[in-house]
mmCIF file of C-alpha atoms in Angstrom:
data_model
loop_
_atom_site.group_PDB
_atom_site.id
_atom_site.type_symbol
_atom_site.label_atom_id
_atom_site.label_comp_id
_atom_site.label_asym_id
_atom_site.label_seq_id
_atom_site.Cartn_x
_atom_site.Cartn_y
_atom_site.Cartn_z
ATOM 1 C CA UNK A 1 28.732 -42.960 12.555
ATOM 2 C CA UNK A 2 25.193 -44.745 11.860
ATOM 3 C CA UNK A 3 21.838 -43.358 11.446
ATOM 4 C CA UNK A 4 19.834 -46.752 13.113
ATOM 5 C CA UNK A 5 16.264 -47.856 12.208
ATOM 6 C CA UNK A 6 14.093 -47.931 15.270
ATOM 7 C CA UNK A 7 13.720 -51.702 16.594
ATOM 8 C CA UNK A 8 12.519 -51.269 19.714
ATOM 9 C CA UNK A 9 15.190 -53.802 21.120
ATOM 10 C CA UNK A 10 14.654 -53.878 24.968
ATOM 11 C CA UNK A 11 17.920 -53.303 27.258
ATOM 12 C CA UNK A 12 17.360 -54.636 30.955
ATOM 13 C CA UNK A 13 16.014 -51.967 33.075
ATOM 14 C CA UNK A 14 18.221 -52.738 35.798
ATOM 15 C CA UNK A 15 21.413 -51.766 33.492
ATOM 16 C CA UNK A 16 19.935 -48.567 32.283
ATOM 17 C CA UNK A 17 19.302 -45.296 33.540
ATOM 18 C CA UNK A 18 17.569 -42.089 32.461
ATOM 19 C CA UNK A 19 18.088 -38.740 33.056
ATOM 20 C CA UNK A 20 15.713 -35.983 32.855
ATOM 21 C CA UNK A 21 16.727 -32.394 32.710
ATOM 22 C CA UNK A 22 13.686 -30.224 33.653
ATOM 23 C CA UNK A 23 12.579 -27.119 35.305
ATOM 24 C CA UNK A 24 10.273 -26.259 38.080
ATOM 25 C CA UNK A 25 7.285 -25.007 36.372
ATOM 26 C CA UNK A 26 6.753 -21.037 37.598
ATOM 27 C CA UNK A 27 5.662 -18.695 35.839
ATOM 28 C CA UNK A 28 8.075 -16.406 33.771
ATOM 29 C CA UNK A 29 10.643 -19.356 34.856
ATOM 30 C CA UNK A 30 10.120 -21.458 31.968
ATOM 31 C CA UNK A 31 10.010 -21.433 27.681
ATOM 32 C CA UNK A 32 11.605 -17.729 27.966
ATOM 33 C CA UNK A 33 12.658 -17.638 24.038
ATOM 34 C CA UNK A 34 9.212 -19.347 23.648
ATOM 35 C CA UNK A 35 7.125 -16.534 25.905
ATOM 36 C CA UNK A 36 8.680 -13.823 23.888
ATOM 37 C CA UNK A 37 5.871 -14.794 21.609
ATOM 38 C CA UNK A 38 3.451 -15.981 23.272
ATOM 39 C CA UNK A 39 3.574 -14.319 26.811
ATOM 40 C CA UNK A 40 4.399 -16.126 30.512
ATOM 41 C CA UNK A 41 0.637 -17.623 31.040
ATOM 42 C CA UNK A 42 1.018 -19.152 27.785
ATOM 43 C CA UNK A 43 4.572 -20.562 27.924
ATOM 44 C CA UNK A 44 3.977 -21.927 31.262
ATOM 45 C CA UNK A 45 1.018 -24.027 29.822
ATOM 46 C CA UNK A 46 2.661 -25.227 26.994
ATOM 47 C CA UNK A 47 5.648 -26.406 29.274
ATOM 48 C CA UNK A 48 3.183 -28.366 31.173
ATOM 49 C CA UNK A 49 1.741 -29.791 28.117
ATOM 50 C CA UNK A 50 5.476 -30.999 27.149
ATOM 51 C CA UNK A 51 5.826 -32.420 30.310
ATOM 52 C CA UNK A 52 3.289 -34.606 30.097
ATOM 53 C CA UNK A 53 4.782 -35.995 26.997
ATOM 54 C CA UNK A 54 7.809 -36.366 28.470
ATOM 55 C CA UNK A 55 6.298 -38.453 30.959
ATOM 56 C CA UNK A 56 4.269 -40.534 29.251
ATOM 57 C CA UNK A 57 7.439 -41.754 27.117
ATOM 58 C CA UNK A 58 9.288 -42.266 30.768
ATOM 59 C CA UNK A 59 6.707 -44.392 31.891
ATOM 60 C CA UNK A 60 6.066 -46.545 28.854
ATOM 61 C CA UNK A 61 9.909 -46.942 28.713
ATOM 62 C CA UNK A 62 9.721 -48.633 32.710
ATOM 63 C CA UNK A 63 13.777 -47.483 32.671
ATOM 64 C CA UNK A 64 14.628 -46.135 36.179
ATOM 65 C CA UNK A 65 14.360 -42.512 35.384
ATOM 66 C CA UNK A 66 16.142 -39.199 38.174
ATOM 67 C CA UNK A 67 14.630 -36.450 37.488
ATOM 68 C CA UNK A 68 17.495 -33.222 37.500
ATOM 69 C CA UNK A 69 15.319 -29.897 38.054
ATOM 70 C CA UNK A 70 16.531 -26.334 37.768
ATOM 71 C CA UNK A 71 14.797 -23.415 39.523
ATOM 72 C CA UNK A 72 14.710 -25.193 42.841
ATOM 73 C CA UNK A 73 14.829 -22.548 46.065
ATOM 74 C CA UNK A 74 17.617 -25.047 47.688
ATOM 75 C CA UNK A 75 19.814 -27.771 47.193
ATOM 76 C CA UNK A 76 17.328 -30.628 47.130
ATOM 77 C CA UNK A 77 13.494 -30.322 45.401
ATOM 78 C CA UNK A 78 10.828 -29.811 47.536
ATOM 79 C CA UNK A 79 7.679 -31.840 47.238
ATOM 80 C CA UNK A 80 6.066 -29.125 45.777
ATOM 81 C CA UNK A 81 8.608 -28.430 43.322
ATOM 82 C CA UNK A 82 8.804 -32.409 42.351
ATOM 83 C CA UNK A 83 5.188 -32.896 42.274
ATOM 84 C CA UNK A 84 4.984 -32.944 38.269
ATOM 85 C CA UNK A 85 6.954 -35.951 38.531
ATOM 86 C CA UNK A 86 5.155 -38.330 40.954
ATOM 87 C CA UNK A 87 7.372 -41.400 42.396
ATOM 88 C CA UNK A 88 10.631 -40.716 40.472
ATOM 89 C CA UNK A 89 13.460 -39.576 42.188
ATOM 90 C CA UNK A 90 14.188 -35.830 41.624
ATOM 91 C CA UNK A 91 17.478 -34.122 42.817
ATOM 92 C CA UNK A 92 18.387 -30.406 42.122
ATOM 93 C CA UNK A 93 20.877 -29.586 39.639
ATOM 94 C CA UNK A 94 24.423 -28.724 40.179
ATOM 95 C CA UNK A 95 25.625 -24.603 39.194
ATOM 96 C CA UNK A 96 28.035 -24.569 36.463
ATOM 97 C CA UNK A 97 26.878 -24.261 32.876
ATOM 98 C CA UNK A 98 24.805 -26.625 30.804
ATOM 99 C CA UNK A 99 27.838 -28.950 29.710
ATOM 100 C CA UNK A 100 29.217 -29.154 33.770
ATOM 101 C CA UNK A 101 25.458 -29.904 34.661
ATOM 102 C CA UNK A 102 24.864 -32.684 32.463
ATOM 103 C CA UNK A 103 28.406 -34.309 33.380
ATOM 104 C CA UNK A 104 27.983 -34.448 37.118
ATOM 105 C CA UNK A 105 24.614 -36.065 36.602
ATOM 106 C CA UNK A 106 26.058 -38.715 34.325
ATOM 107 C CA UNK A 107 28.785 -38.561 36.957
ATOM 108 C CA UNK A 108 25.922 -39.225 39.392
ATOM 109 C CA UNK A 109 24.090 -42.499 37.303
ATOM 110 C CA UNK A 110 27.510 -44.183 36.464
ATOM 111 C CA UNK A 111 28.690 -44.038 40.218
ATOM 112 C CA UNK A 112 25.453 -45.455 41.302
ATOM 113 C CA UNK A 113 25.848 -48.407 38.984
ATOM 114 C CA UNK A 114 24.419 -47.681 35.798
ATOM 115 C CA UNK A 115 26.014 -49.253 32.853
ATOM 116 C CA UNK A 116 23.478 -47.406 30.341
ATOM 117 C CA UNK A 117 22.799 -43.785 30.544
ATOM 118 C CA UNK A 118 20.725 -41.651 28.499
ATOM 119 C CA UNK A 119 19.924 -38.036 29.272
ATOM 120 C CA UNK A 120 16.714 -36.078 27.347
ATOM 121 C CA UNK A 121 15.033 -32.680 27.928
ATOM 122 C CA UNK A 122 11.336 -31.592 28.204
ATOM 123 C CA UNK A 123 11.184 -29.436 24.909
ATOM 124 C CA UNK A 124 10.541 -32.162 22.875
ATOM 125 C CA UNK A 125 6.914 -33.332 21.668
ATOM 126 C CA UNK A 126 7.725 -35.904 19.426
ATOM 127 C CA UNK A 127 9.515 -37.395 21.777
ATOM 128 C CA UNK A 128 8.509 -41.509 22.176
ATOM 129 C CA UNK A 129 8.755 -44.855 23.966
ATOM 130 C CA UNK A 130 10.768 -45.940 21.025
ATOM 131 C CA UNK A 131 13.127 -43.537 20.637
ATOM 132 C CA UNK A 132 14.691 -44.119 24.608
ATOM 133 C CA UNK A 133 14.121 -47.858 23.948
ATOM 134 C CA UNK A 134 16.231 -47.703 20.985
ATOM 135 C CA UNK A 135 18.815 -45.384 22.475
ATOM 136 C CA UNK A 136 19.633 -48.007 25.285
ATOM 137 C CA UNK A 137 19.871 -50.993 22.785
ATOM 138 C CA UNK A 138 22.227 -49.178 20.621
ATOM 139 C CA UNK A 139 24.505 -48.764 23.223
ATOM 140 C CA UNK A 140 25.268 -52.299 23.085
ATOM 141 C CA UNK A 141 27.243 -51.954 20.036
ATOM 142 C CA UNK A 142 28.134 -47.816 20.072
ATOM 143 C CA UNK A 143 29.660 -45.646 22.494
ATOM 144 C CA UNK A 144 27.630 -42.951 21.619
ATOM 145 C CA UNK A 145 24.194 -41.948 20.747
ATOM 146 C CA UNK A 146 22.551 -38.786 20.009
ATOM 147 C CA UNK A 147 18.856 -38.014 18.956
ATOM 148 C CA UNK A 148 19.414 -34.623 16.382
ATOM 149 C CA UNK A 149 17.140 -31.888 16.814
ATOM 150 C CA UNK A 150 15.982 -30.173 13.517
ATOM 151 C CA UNK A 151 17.358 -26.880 15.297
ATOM 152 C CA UNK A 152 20.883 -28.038 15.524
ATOM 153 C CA UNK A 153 21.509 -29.710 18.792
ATOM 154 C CA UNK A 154 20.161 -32.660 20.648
ATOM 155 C CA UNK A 155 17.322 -34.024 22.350
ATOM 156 C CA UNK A 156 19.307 -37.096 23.883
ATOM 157 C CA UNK A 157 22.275 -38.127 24.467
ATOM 158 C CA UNK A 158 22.951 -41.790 25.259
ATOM 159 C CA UNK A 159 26.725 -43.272 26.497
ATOM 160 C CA UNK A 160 27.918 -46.324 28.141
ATOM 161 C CA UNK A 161 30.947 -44.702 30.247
ATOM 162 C CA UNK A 162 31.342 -41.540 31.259
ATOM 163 C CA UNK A 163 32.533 -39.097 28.156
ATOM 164 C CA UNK A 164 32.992 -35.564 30.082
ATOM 165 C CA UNK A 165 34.598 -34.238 26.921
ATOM 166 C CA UNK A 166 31.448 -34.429 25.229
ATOM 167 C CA UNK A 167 30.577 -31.366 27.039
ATOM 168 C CA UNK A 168 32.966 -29.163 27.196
ATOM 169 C CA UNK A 169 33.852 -26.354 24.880
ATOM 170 C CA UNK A 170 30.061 -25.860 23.717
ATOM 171 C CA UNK A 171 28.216 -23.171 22.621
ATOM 172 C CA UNK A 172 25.274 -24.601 23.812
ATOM 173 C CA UNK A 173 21.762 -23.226 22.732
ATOM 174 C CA UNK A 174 23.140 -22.692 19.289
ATOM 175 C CA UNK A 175 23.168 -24.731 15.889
ATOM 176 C CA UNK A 176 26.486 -26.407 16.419
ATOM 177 C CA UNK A 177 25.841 -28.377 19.420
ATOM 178 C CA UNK A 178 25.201 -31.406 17.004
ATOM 179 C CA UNK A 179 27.981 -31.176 15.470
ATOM 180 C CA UNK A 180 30.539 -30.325 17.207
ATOM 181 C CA UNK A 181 29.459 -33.207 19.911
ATOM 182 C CA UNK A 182 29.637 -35.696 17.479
ATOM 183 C CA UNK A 183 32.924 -34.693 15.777
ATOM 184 C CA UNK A 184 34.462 -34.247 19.654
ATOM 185 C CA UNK A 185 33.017 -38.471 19.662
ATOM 186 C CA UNK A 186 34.798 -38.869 16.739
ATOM 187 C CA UNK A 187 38.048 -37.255 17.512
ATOM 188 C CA UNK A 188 38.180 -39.498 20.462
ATOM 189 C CA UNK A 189 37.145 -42.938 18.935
ATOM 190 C CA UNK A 190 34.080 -43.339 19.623
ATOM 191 C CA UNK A 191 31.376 -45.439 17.908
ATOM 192 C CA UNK A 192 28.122 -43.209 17.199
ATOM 193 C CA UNK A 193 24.585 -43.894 16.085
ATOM 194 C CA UNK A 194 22.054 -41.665 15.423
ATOM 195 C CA UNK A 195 18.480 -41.356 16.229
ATOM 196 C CA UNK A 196 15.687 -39.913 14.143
ATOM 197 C CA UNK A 197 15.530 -36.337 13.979
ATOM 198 C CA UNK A 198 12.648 -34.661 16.045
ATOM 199 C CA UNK A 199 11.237 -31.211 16.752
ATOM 200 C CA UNK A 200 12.159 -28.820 19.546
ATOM 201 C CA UNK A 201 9.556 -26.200 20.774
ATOM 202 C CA UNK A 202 11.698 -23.229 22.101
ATOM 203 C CA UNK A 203 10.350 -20.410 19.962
ATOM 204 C CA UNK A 204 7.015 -19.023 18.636
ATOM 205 C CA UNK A 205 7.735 -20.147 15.227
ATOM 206 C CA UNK A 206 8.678 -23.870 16.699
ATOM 207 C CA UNK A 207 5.159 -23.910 17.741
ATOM 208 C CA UNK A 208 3.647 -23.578 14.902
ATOM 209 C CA UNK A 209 5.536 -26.123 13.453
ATOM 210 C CA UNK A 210 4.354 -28.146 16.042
ATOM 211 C CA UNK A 211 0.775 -27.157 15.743
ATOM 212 C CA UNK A 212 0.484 -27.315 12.197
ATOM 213 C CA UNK A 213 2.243 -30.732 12.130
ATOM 214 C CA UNK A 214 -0.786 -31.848 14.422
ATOM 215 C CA UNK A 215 -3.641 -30.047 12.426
ATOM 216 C CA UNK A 216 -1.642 -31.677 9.293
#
């Protein structure tokens, strides 16, 4: 396993894909842990706020991006539920848990021809260009690739064939994710690099991190 420095190596957009895991932005829908502290008007704004980081980085990335929502009233996004999201493709997300999710929509890139995945959520504000860049370049020489969040699991994963194992057996939500991901990659051979360790907002307290990394 290899922590990599950022490069900003370029992989050609036509052999990568992104996935973005996301929900439709209602009130009380969204940041629950997050409006335990803050309350539902507030949560919902600072979801919106972290969406708009989220798709600045998409866009200065130019990698074909599907957008994977959950809280959609059917089995395909409306326009109103997509609208956050402009031109990009948006689909609704399969049931199952988070680890069955994430594998069909991997499932999903891979079919359609992708020979570079990377996945990311929207609770991440440090979240850059660089970072899916560099996750896509790396992939040319590991099998895996996983940015670490300070609070134990992930806020992308990167692979170059499909790896369904990586997400079973999870307690996901918890401080293990990391780790137990990449020992499952390591159990079954596979090459991993890691990306810098950001920030996750999901709780009061992980906002004031946030904030008082800004102010700092």
């Amino acid at each position: 396993m290899s922590k990599e420095p950022m490069d900003a190596v370029a992989t050609p957009a036509s052999a990568a894909h992104l996935l973005v895991f996301a929900r439709v932005p209602a009130l009380g829908q969204v940041k629950t842990r997050l409006a335990a502290g803050v309350g539902d008007f507030e949560a919902l704004a600072i979801y919106h706020e972290l969406l708009g980081i989220t798709r600045a980085a998409i866009a200065e990335a130019g990698v074909p991006a599907t957008v994977w929502l959950a809280g959609t009233a059917g089995p395909v996004p409306t326009a109103q539920e997509a609208q956050e999201w402009g031109q990009l493709t948006a689909r609704s997300q399969q049931a199952g848990d988070l680890g069955q999710r994430m594998t069909a929509a991997f499932a999903a890139a891979f079919a359609a021809g992708a020979e570079k995945v990377a996945i990311i959520g929207t609770d991440c504000p440090g979240l850059r260009t660089e970072h899916l860049t560099e996750a896509f370049a790396l992939l040319s020489q590991h099998d895996v690739v996983l940015g670490p969040a300070t609070d134990g699991g992930y806020y992308l994963l990167a692979l170059r064939q499909p790896q369904p194992e990586l997400f079973q057996n999870k307690a996901w939500s918890t401080e293990t994710v990391l780790a137990d991901t990449v020992a499952d990659a390591q159990r079954l051979g596979r090459r991993v690099a890691l990306l810098p360790e950001l920030h996750d907002v999901d709780t009061a307290d992980d906002l004031a991190t946030w904030r008082a990394a800004i102010v700092g």
